[in-house]
Amino acid sequence: MRNPMNAAIVDRDLKPHRAASPAPKVLLYSHDTFGLGNIRRTLLLAEALGQAYPSASLLIVTGSPMIHAFRIPPCTDYIKLPCLTRSDADRYEPTYLSTERAEIADMRRGVLERAVLGFAPDLMIVDKRAAGIGGELLEPLKSLRRTHPAAKVVLGIRDILDAPAPTRLSLRRARDMRTIARYYDEVWIYGERSIFDAVAEYGFPSEVAQKTRFCGYLKRPTCRIEPHDGPPRVLVTTGGGEDGTELIETYLEGLIALPRSVALRTTIVFGPQMAASDQQRLLTRFGAIADVTFLDFDPDLSSRYAWADVVVCMAGYNTVCELLSTAVRAVLVPRSRPVAEQLLRARLLAARGLFDIVEPDALRPDRLIEAVRRSLARPPAHVPVDLDGLPPRLAVIVSGFPRRSETFALAELAALDDRGMLAAVFSTKPGEDGLAQPAVRNLRHRVRQLSGPPAEQAAEARGRLDATRISGVHAYFAHTPAVVASDLARALGVPFGFSVHARDARKVDRTELHDRARRAACVVACNADVAAEFDGSGARIDLVPHGVDVRRFTGERRSPTGVLNMLAVGRLVEKKGFHVLLDALSMLRMPWRLRVIGEGPEGDRLEAQARALGVADNVTFCGAATHDALPYEYARADVVVIPSVCDRAGDRDGLPNVVLEAMASGVAVVAADVGAIGSAVRHGVTGLLVPTADAPALAAALTEVASSPDARQRLGAAGRHVALREFDDRCCTRRLASVLGDAYA
């Protein structure tokens, strides 16, 4: 298991101010008022920092009334601020002291300023409130910037703060965006952009958006889940417990209403902030129920989660992180006041199939118990969610950018950027002019073209990076980009690696390729065919397919007609085998049409071949198309043909994008059995495979699919199922991010 905070980014933030110091200092501010979420998150970060830097000194400044109940990590101490309680989204009142709110505010500000200036941290991590409660951090931040200008200041916020409209208003009122722009170096969002894009939803201005990194949900330590033979086990917990009485009471009322034949072995954890009178009332009413255990509080619930078959709980951030880390079933009953954070989180995660949800206004004993039983009836969800914590920052070296045929690189770069891993992108040669994929506009301004031979390109990239913080250098393609990446990484003192795709591996001498792979921190192959180029090298090769956007290529189909509508997509080059396809078409005896999407040096020759074979009237060469036009093309096709061959130079396809796009679109596939195409197109299941460069066999396969619309529908449906299960680009890019995160951490 990886630490919840990746040590690489912490190291970069600690170096500038006190690089020679053997004992870096970190201050963590947690304003805690209601519940346990902020302080538990802060303690988790402190523990990870202490593990990464055993000689570090960590100081927590917090308003949590419960910090004394938790284990304080090594090398960590804390200062306790007077407690406040939030009465609404932006208003706080003294919790225990009969003192004017202004006097409490003055006390807190004074303690904070003396702590910040006296401790003089190298890194200050502020939880959630950029200016602190009531602006109490503004003067300390101003003083820190004046007296210790090299100190790094980071704002960490959970995945969701509140609904977008009130959050935008709250941020404006508190002038948080102005504070972030003025005093903060980075913003870390402890969540996943694909689940909730806080930057967009909360309207972060560009100067703040550029500082923001999505870090993934924070992975929690877990215990191994032990199987058991008894009745199902249910854990009911409400975090701090201050507002948990209704949830516990509702569950217990549902439990006693169950038939005697239904047994649920239950543990109830009240929480340290539940009123003693509420605890006593619950024990008086329900304490005698068989197979129910009551606990006051457990500061470490990891063993309880491992014990449970299902957890009934609210949807606080830390609770959700624990559930995701343990991969346990859960029924979420989110809090809806004073903010909508839990309600939004629960709905979004339930929509992904991760958990069940009972809406707060629908909370009744029968509905809650039914949700528990429904959850127990199915296996735990395995939808992947990013739990990697803070990511490394990479410089990426590509070949030409942009290139229309390399949509895989574009999608993966965008995914790395979404995860905050993309620090810089350099290209070793110009990209293509003309039409560009729509997603290019978000990355084009980030790409810097290098000039000269590889050594000069590496030196230029080193100069352009200047003070940019880099954890590693990763190349797309095994030839020139990998050489530049290796040289640049050596100059920066960081590891390098590369992704290998097809022809690029065969452009490099085998001995040199294997040596390069052994020196790399990681080598990522997109299919088994290209991975085989490294057989005997002794290097570790991670197999990560590119994947396909199954949300854009949807499987919507038009009704078949009496004409077989065929589609071929790819560059007009020899290895795509379009010349073999034209030969096969000349042998067909049923009505057909073919659309060819793509351009390339073989275009004129292919058009001449079509005329010579007498099939030109049925073939439309459409030229190049951007990726956003392709779903329409697949939707109107009855079959997609991939007639790939090994060309005279020895180049061949691996697993071309068109295969996965066609399968995701629910279109029957007829393909040549070359490269790694057979890893996705399973003969007779998801498509038909024919020997490569065999026009008669290809013609026979096309005749077969033309004769049976039902068979085409069956092949297409099975293909989409495989695309969803094995090649969903969200899963593939998460896998890639995980591989790169481990390699460059």
mmCIF file with all atom_site columns, N, CA and C in Angstrom, residues 289-311:
data_model
loop_
_atom_site.group_PDB
_atom_site.id
_atom_site.type_symbol
_atom_site.label_atom_id
_atom_site.label_alt_id
_atom_site.label_comp_id
_atom_site.label_asym_id
_atom_site.label_entity_id
_atom_site.label_seq_id
_atom_site.pdbx_PDB_ins_code
_atom_site.Cartn_x
_atom_site.Cartn_y
_atom_site.Cartn_z
_atom_site.occupancy
_atom_site.B_iso_or_equiv
_atom_site.pdbx_formal_charge
_atom_site.auth_seq_id
_atom_site.auth_comp_id
_atom_site.auth_asym_id
_atom_site.auth_atom_id
_atom_site.pdbx_PDB_model_num
ATOM 1  N N  . ILE A 1 289 ? -31.215 -6.258  22.863 1.00 0.00 ? 289 ILE A N  1
ATOM 2  C CA . ILE A 1 289 ? -31.358 -7.001  21.604 1.00 0.00 ? 289 ILE A CA 1
ATOM 3  C C  . ILE A 1 289 ? -30.186 -7.968  21.449 1.00 0.00 ? 289 ILE A C  1
ATOM 4  N N  . ALA A 1 290 ? -30.498 -9.212  21.136 1.00 0.00 ? 290 ALA A N  1
ATOM 5  C CA . ALA A 1 290 ? -29.445 -10.202 20.925 1.00 0.00 ? 290 ALA A CA 1
ATOM 6  C C  . ALA A 1 290 ? -28.605 -9.841  19.711 1.00 0.00 ? 290 ALA A C  1
ATOM 7  N N  . ASP A 1 291 ? -27.341 -10.191 19.766 1.00 0.00 ? 291 ASP A N  1
ATOM 8  C CA . ASP A 1 291 ? -26.403 -10.003 18.651 1.00 0.00 ? 291 ASP A CA 1
ATOM 9  C C  . ASP A 1 291 ? -26.177 -8.540  18.295 1.00 0.00 ? 291 ASP A C  1
ATOM 10 N N  . VAL A 1 292 ? -26.378 -7.617  19.238 1.00 0.00 ? 292 VAL A N  1
ATOM 11 C CA . VAL A 1 292 ? -26.049 -6.213  19.024 1.00 0.00 ? 292 VAL A CA 1
ATOM 12 C C  . VAL A 1 292 ? -25.057 -5.780  20.094 1.00 0.00 ? 292 VAL A C  1
ATOM 13 N N  . THR A 1 293 ? -23.925 -5.234  19.654 1.00 0.00 ? 293 THR A N  1
ATOM 14 C CA . THR A 1 293 ? -22.882 -4.735  20.555 1.00 0.00 ? 293 THR A CA 1
ATOM 15 C C  . THR A 1 293 ? -22.824 -3.225  20.443 1.00 0.00 ? 293 THR A C  1
ATOM 16 N N  . PHE A 1 294 ? -22.734 -2.542  21.582 1.00 0.00 ? 294 PHE A N  1
ATOM 17 C CA . PHE A 1 294 ? -22.672 -1.084  21.604 1.00 0.00 ? 294 PHE A CA 1
ATOM 18 C C  . PHE A 1 294 ? -21.296 -0.641  22.081 1.00 0.00 ? 294 PHE A C  1
ATOM 19 N N  . LEU A 1 295 ? -20.687 0.303   21.354 1.00 0.00 ? 295 LEU A N  1
ATOM 20 C CA . LEU A 1 295 ? -19.394 0.872   21.724 1.00 0.00 ? 295 LEU A CA 1
ATOM 21 C C  . LEU A 1 295 ? -19.525 2.383   21.815 1.00 0.00 ? 295 LEU A C  1
ATOM 22 N N  . ASP A 1 296 ? -18.817 2.985   22.777 1.00 0.00 ? 296 ASP A N  1
ATOM 23 C CA . ASP A 1 296 ? -18.828 4.444   22.881 1.00 0.00 ? 296 ASP A CA 1
ATOM 24 C C  . ASP A 1 296 ? -18.085 5.078   21.712 1.00 0.00 ? 296 ASP A C  1
ATOM 25 N N  . PHE A 1 297 ? -16.844 4.593   21.452 1.00 0.00 ? 297 PHE A N  1
ATOM 26 C CA . PHE A 1 297 ? -15.985 5.254   20.466 1.00 0.00 ? 297 PHE A CA 1
ATOM 27 C C  . PHE A 1 297 ? -14.829 4.333   20.139 1.00 0.00 ? 297 PHE A C  1
ATOM 28 N N  . ASP A 1 298 ? -14.393 4.373   18.903 1.00 0.00 ? 298 ASP A N  1
ATOM 29 C CA . ASP A 1 298 ? -13.183 3.665   18.474 1.00 0.00 ? 298 ASP A CA 1
ATOM 30 C C  . ASP A 1 298 ? -12.432 4.599   17.538 1.00 0.00 ? 298 ASP A C  1
ATOM 31 N N  . PRO A 1 299 ? -11.262 5.133   17.960 1.00 0.00 ? 299 PRO A N  1
ATOM 32 C CA . PRO A 1 299 ? -10.559 6.096   17.107 1.00 0.00 ? 299 PRO A CA 1
ATOM 33 C C  . PRO A 1 299 ? -9.990  5.483   15.839 1.00 0.00 ? 299 PRO A C  1
ATOM 34 N N  . ASP A 1 300 ? -9.879  4.149   15.785 1.00 0.00 ? 300 ASP A N  1
ATOM 35 C CA . ASP A 1 300 ? -9.373  3.476   14.584 1.00 0.00 ? 300 ASP A CA 1
ATOM 36 C C  . ASP A 1 300 ? -10.367 2.393   14.197 1.00 0.00 ? 300 ASP A C  1
ATOM 37 N N  . LEU A 1 301 ? -11.167 2.691   13.181 1.00 0.00 ? 301 LEU A N  1
ATOM 38 C CA . LEU A 1 301 ? -12.235 1.774   12.781 1.00 0.00 ? 301 LEU A CA 1
ATOM 39 C C  . LEU A 1 301 ? -11.799 0.761   11.727 1.00 0.00 ? 301 LEU A C  1
ATOM 40 N N  . SER A 1 302 ? -10.511 0.739   11.357 1.00 0.00 ? 302 SER A N  1
ATOM 41 C CA . SER A 1 302 ? -10.095 -0.119  10.242 1.00 0.00 ? 302 SER A CA 1
ATOM 42 C C  . SER A 1 302 ? -10.410 -1.586  10.509 1.00 0.00 ? 302 SER A C  1
ATOM 43 N N  . SER A 1 303 ? -10.188 -2.054  11.742 1.00 0.00 ? 303 SER A N  1
ATOM 44 C CA . SER A 1 303 ? -10.494 -3.455  12.041 1.00 0.00 ? 303 SER A CA 1
ATOM 45 C C  . SER A 1 303 ? -11.999 -3.700  12.043 1.00 0.00 ? 303 SER A C  1
ATOM 46 N N  . ARG A 1 304 ? -12.774 -2.685  12.414 1.00 0.00 ? 304 ARG A N  1
ATOM 47 C CA . ARG A 1 304 ? -14.236 -2.819  12.394 1.00 0.00 ? 304 ARG A CA 1
ATOM 48 C C  . ARG A 1 304 ? -14.747 -2.943  10.955 1.00 0.00 ? 304 ARG A C  1
ATOM 49 N N  . TYR A 1 305 ? -14.175 -2.155  10.045 1.00 0.00 ? 305 TYR A N  1
ATOM 50 C CA . TYR A 1 305 ? -14.576 -2.257  8.642  1.00 0.00 ? 305 TYR A CA 1
ATOM 51 C C  . TYR A 1 305 ? -14.250 -3.645  8.097  1.00 0.00 ? 305 TYR A C  1
ATOM 52 N N  . ALA A 1 306 ? -13.077 -4.172  8.460  1.00 0.00 ? 306 ALA A N  1
ATOM 53 C CA . ALA A 1 306 ? -12.687 -5.495  7.979  1.00 0.00 ? 306 ALA A CA 1
ATOM 54 C C  . ALA A 1 306 ? -13.610 -6.580  8.537  1.00 0.00 ? 306 ALA A C  1
ATOM 55 N N  . TRP A 1 307 ? -14.144 -6.357  9.731  1.00 0.00 ? 307 TRP A N  1
ATOM 56 C CA . TRP A 1 307 ? -15.060 -7.315  10.356 1.00 0.00 ? 307 TRP A CA 1
ATOM 57 C C  . TRP A 1 307 ? -16.422 -7.328  9.669  1.00 0.00 ? 307 TRP A C  1
ATOM 58 N N  . ALA A 1 308 ? -16.848 -6.180  9.164  1.00 0.00 ? 308 ALA A N  1
ATOM 59 C CA . ALA A 1 308 ? -18.222 -6.008  8.697  1.00 0.00 ? 308 ALA A CA 1
ATOM 60 C C  . ALA A 1 308 ? -18.427 -6.536  7.282  1.00 0.00 ? 308 ALA A C  1
ATOM 61 N N  . ASP A 1 309 ? -19.633 -7.028  7.032  1.00 0.00 ? 309 ASP A N  1
ATOM 62 C CA . ASP A 1 309 ? -20.065 -7.343  5.672  1.00 0.00 ? 309 ASP A CA 1
ATOM 63 C C  . ASP A 1 309 ? -20.700 -6.129  5.009  1.00 0.00 ? 309 ASP A C  1
ATOM 64 N N  . VAL A 1 310 ? -21.271 -5.242  5.799  1.00 0.00 ? 310 VAL A N  1
ATOM 65 C CA . VAL A 1 310 ? -21.826 -3.998  5.284  1.00 0.00 ? 310 VAL A CA 1
ATOM 66 C C  . VAL A 1 310 ? -21.732 -2.956  6.389  1.00 0.00 ? 310 VAL A C  1
ATOM 67 N N  . VAL A 1 311 ? -21.481 -1.721  5.990  1.00 0.00 ? 311 VAL A N  1
ATOM 68 C CA . VAL A 1 311 ? -21.383 -0.603  6.924  1.00 0.00 ? 311 VAL A CA 1
ATOM 69 C C  . VAL A 1 311 ? -22.548 0.343   6.659  1.00 0.00 ? 311 VAL A C  1
#
